mmCIF file of C-alpha atoms in Angstrom:
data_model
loop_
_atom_site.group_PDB
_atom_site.id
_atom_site.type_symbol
_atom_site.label_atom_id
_atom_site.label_comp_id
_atom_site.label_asym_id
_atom_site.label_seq_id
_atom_site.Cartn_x
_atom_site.Cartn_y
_atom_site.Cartn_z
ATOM 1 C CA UNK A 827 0.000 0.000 0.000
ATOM 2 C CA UNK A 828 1.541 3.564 -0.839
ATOM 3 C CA UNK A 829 1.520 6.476 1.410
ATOM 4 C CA UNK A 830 -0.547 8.306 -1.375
ATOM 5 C CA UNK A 831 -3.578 5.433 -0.855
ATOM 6 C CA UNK A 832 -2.750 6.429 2.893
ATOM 7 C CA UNK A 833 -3.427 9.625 2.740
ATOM 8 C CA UNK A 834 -6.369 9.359 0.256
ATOM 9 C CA UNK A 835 -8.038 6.851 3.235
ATOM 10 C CA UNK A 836 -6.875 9.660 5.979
ATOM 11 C CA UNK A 837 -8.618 12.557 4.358
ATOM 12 C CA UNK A 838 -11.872 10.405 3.242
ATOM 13 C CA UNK A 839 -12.260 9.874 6.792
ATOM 14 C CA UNK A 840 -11.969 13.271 7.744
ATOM 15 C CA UNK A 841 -14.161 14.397 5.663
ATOM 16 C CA UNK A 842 -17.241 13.454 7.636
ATOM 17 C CA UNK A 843 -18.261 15.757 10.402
ATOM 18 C CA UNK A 844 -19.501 12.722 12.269
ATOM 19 C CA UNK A 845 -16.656 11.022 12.394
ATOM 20 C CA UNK A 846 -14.489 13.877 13.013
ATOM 21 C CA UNK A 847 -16.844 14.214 16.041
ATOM 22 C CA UNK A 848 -16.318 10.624 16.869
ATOM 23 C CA UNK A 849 -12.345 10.982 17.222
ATOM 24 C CA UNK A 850 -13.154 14.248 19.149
ATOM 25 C CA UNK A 851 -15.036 11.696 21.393
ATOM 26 C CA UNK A 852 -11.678 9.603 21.721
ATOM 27 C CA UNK A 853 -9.499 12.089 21.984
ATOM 28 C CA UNK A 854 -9.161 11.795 25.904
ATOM 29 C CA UNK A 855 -9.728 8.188 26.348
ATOM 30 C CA UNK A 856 -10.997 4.978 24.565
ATOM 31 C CA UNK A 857 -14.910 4.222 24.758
ATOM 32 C CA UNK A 858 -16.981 1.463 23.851
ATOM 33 C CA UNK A 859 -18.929 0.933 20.665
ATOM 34 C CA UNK A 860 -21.936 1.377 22.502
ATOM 35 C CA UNK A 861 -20.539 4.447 23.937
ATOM 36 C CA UNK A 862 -19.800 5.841 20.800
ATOM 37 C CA UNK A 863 -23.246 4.884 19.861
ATOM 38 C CA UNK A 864 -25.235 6.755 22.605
ATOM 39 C CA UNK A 865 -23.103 9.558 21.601
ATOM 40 C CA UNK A 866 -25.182 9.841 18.360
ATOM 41 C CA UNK A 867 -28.514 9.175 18.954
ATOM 42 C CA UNK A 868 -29.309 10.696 15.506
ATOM 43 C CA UNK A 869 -28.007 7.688 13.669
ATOM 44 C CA UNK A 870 -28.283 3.630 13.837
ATOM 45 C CA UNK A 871 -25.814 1.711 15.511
ATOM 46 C CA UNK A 872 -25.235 0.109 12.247
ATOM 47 C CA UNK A 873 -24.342 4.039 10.509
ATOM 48 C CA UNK A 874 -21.848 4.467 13.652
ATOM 49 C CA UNK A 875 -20.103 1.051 13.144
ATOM 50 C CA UNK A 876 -20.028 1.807 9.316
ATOM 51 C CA UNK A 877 -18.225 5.117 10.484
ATOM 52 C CA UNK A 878 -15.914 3.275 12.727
ATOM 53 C CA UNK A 879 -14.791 0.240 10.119
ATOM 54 C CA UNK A 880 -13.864 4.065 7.549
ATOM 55 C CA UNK A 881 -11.993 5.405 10.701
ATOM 56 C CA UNK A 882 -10.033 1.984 11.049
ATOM 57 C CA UNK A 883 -8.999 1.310 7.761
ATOM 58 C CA UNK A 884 -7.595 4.955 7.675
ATOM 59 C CA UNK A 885 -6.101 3.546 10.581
ATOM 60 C CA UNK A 886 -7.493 6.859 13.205
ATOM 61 C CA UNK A 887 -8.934 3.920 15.575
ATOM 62 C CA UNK A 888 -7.324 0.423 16.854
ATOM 63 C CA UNK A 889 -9.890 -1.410 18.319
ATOM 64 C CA UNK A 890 -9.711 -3.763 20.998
ATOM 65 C CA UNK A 891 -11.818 -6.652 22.119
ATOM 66 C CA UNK A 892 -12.194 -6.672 25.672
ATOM 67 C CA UNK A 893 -14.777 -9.831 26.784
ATOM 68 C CA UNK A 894 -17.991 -8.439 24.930
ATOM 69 C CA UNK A 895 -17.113 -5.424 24.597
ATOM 70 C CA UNK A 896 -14.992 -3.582 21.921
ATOM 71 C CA UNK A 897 -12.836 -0.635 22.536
ATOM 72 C CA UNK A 898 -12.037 2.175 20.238
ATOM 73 C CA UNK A 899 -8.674 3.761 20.940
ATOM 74 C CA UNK A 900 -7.625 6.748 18.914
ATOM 75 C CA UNK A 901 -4.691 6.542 17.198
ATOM 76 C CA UNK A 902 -3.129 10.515 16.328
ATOM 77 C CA UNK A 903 -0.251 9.410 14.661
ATOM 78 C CA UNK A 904 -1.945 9.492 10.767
ATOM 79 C CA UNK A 905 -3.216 12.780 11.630
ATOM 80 C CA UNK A 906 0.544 14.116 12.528
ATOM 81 C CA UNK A 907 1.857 12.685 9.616
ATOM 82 C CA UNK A 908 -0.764 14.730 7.303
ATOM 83 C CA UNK A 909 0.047 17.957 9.576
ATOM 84 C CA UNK A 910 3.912 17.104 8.998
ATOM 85 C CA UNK A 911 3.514 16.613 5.503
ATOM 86 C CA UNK A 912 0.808 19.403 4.893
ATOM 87 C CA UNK A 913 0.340 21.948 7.058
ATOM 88 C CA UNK A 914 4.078 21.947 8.226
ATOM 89 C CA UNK A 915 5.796 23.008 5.237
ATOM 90 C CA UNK A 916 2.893 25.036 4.413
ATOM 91 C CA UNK A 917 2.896 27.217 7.566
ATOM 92 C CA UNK A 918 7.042 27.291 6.797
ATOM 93 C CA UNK A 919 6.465 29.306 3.815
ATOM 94 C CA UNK A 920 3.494 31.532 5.266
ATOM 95 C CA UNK A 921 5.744 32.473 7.992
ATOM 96 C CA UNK A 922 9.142 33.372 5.544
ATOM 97 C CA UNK A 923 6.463 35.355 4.008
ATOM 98 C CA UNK A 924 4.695 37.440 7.106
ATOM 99 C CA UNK A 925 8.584 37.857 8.203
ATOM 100 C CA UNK A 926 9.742 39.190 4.717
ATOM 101 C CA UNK A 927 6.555 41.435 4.262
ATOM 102 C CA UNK A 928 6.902 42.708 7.736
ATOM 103 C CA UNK A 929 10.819 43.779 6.834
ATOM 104 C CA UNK A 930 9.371 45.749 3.694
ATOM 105 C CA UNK A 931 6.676 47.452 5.636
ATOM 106 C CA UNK A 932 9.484 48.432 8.391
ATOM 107 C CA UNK A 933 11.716 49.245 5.361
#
């Protein structure tokens, strides 16, 4: 699998607010499917795991089986590696370029 295909799973699973919302729900600890469930009463328990399996193979959430129930642990590290490869370089330049227009305006 290339990092491109990587990426391209990454930012699909971004891309829906619900599931943003869900790693915003994981963000401070691990829950349970059901948790993550009650958490959305507006959709089926069968729309959230749908959500979860996108999340997983993106690879945002490890899940772990713990007796009946399953736990949904947030993995950060794919979202660092977009910032690093995105927004890092990106904010780079912006910032060469507030410093350089700020030494014209002084200028």
């Amino acid at each position: 699998m290339s990092s491109q295909d990587d990426s391209d799973r990454i930012f699909k699973a971004l891309s829906d607010r619900r599931r943003r919302a869900m790693l915003d729900a994981l963000k401070d600890e691990p829950k349970t499917t059901g948790t993550l469930v009650a958490l959305f009463p507006e959709i089926d328990r069968c729309t959230v795991m749908q959500h979860i399996r996108v999340l997983e193979a993106a690879g945002l959430i490890v899940a772990r089986k713990d007796g009946r129930e399953r736990w949904n642990h947030l993995n950060a590290l794919p979202i660092k590696d977009i910032h690093d490869r995105w927004i890092g370089d990106y904010a780079r330049n912006a910032a060469g370029l507030m410093s350089r227009l700020e030494k014209e305006l002084d200028a």
